[in-house]
Short mmCIF file of C-alpha atoms in Angstrom, two decimals:
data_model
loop_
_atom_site.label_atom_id
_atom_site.label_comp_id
_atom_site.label_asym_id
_atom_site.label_seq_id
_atom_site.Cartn_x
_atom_site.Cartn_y
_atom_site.Cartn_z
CA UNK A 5 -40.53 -17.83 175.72
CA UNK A 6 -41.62 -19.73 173.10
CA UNK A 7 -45.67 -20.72 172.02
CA UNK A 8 -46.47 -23.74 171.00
CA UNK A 9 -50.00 -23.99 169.64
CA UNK A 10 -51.23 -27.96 169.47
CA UNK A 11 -54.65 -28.05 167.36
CA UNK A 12 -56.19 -31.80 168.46
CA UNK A 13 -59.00 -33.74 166.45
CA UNK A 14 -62.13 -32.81 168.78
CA UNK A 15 -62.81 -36.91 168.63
CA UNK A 16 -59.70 -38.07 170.01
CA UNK A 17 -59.01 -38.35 173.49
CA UNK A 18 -56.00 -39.11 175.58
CA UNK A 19 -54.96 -42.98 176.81
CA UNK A 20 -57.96 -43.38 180.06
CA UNK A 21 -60.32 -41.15 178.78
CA UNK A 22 -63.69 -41.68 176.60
CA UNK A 23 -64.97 -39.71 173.78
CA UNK A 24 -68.65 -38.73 173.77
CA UNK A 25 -70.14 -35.73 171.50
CA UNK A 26 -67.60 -33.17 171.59
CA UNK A 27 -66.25 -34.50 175.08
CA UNK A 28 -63.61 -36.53 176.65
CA UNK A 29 -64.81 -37.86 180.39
CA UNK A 30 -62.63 -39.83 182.67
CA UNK A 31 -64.43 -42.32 185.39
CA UNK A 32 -62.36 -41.58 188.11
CA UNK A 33 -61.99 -44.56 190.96
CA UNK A 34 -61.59 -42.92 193.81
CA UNK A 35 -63.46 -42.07 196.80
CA UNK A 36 -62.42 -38.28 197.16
CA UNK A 37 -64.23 -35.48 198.90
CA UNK A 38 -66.16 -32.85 196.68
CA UNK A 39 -63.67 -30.32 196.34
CA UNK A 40 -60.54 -32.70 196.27
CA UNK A 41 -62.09 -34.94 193.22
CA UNK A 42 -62.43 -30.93 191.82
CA UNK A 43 -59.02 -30.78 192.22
CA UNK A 44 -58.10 -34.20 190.55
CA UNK A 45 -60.09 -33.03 187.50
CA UNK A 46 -58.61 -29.65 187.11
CA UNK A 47 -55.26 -30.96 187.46
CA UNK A 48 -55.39 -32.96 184.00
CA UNK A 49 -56.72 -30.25 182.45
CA UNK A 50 -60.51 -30.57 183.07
CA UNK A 51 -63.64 -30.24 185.44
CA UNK A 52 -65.97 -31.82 187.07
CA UNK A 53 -68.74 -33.26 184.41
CA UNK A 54 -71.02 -30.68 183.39
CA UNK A 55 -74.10 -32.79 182.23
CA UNK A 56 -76.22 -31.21 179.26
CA UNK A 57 -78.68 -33.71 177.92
CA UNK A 58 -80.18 -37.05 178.66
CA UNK A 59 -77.79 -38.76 176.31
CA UNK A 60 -74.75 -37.43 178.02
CA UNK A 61 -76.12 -38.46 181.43
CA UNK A 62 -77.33 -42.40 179.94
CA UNK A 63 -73.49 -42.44 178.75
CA UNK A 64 -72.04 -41.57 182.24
CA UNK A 65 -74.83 -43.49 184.16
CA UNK A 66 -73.87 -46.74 181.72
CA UNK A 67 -69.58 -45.74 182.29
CA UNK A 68 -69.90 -44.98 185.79
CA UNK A 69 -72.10 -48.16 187.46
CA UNK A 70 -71.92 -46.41 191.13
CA UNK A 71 -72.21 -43.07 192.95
CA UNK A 72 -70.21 -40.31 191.43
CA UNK A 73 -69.54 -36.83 192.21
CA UNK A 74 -71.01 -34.31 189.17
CA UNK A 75 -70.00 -30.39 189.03
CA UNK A 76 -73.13 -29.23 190.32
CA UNK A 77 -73.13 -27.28 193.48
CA UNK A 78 -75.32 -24.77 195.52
CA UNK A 79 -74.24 -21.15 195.16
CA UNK A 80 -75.21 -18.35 197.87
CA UNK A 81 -78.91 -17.53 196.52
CA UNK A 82 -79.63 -21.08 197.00
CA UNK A 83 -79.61 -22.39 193.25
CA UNK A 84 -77.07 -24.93 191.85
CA UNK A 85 -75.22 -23.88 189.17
CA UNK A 86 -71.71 -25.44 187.09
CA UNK A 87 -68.59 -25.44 188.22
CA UNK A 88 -68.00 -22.77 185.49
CA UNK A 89 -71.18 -20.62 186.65
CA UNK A 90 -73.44 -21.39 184.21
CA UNK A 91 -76.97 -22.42 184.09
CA UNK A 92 -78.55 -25.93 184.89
CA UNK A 93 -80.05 -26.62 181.71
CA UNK A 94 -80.75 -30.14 182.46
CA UNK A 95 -81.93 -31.52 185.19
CA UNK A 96 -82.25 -35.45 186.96
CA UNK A 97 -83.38 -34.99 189.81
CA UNK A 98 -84.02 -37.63 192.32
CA UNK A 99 -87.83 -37.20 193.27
CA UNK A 100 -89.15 -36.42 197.14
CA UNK A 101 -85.47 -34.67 198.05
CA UNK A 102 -85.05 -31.41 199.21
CA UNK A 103 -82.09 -30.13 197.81
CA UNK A 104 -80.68 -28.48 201.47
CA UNK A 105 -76.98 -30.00 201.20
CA UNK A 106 -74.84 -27.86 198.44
CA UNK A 107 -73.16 -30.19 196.18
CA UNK A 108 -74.37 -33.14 193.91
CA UNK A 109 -73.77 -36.48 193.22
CA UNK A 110 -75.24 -38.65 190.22
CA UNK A 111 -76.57 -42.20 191.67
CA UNK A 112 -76.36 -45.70 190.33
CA UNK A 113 -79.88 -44.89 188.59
CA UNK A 114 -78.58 -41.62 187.01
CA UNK A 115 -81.06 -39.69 189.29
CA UNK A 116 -79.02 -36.59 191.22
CA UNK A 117 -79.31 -36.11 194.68
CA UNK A 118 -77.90 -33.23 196.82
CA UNK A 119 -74.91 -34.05 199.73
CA UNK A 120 -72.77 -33.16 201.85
CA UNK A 121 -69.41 -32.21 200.41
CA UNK A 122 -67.42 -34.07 202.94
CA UNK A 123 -69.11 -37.59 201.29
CA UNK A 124 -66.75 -39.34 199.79
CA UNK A 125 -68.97 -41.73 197.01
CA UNK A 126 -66.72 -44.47 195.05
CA UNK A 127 -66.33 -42.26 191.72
CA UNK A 128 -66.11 -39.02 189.93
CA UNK A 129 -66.71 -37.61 186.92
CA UNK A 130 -63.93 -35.29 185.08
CA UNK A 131 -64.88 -33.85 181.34
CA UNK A 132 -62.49 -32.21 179.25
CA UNK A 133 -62.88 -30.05 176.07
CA UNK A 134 -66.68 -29.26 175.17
CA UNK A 135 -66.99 -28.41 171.96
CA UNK A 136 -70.27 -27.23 170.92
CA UNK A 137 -71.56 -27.71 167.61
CA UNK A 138 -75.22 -29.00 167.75
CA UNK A 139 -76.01 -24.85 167.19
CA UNK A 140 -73.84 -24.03 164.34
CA UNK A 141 -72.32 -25.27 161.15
CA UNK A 142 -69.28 -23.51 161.99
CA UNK A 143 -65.74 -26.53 162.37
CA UNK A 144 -65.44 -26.88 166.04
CA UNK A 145 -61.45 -26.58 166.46
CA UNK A 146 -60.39 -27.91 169.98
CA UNK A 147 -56.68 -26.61 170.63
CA UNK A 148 -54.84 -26.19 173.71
CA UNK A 149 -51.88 -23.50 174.32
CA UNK A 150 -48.45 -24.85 175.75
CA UNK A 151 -45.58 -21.97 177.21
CA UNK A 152 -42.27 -23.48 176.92
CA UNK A 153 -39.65 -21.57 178.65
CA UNK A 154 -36.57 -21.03 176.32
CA UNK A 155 -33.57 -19.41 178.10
CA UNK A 156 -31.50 -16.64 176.25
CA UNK A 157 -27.75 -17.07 175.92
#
C-alpha cells in the first residue's frame, strides 16, 4: 500500500464549510436525532462542534439562526463532557434548567439547554480540524493521512 500524506493550509476549508480560528464548521440542515447527526459529522471527517470560547459560540449562534445539536453530552457520573472526552471549558448555559436529559442542543439565543436525544431540532453543528495555536508560537500544520491500496503484479 501506498501513503499519501496531504499537508492543507489550516485556513482553507472544503466547498460547504466555513473557516473560523483554526476550524472548519458545517451548518448542517437537517433534523436528525443526536447520535445520527454524530454520525453525519464523523462521516466527512469531523464531529459534532466542540465549542471553546464566546467567540466561537457568537459565530455559530450568528451561522446557525435555529436549534442545533452541539457535542456535548452527559456521561455516567452525571457531568457533560465532548464528544472526544474532554473537559467543558466553556459554558452557555440556559438559566433555571436542570440539566436531567443527557445531550445538548445550542438555541436560537446561543444559550444551551439539555434534551432528549431522540429530539430531532432543525440543525447541527459538525467542526473539523482544530488547530490550536492561541498557546504557542509553534506553526500549526493541519494534515490528513490517505491509504491507497496499490495491488502487486
Amino acid at each position: 500500500f501506498l501513503v499519501l500524506i496531504e499537508f492543507t493550509d489550516p485556513e482553507t476549508c472544503e466547498q460547504g464549510w466555513e473557516y473560523f480560528d483554526g476550524s472548519c464548521y458545517k451548518i448542517a440542515s437537517e433534523s436528525l436525532t443526536f447520535a445520527s447527526a454524530r454520525n453525519s459529522c464523523v462521516s466527512q471527517g469531523a464531529d459534532l462542534v466542540k465549542i471553546s470560547s464566546e467567540e466561537e459560540n457568537t459565530f455559530l449562534t450568528e451561522k446557525a439562526l435555529d436549534k442545533a445539536w452541539i457535542g456535548l453530552k452527559k456521561a455516567q457520573d452525571d457531568s457533560f463532557y465532548w464528544q472526544d472526552g474532554s473537559a467543558v471549558s466553556y459554558k452557555k448555559w440556559k438559566d433555571g434548567l436542570s440539566r436531567s436529559n443527557p445531550c445538548v442542543v445550542m438555541d436560537v439565543n446561543g444559550t444551551w439547554r439539555d434534551s432528549l436525544c431522540s429530539f430531532t431540532p432543525n440543525k447541527y453543528i459538525c467542526e473539523q480540524g482544530k488547530c490550536q495555536r492561541k498557546k504557542s508560537n509553534l506553526l500549526c500544520m493541519c494534515f490528513s493521512l490517505r491509504y491507497i491500496a496499490t495491488s502487486s503484479t
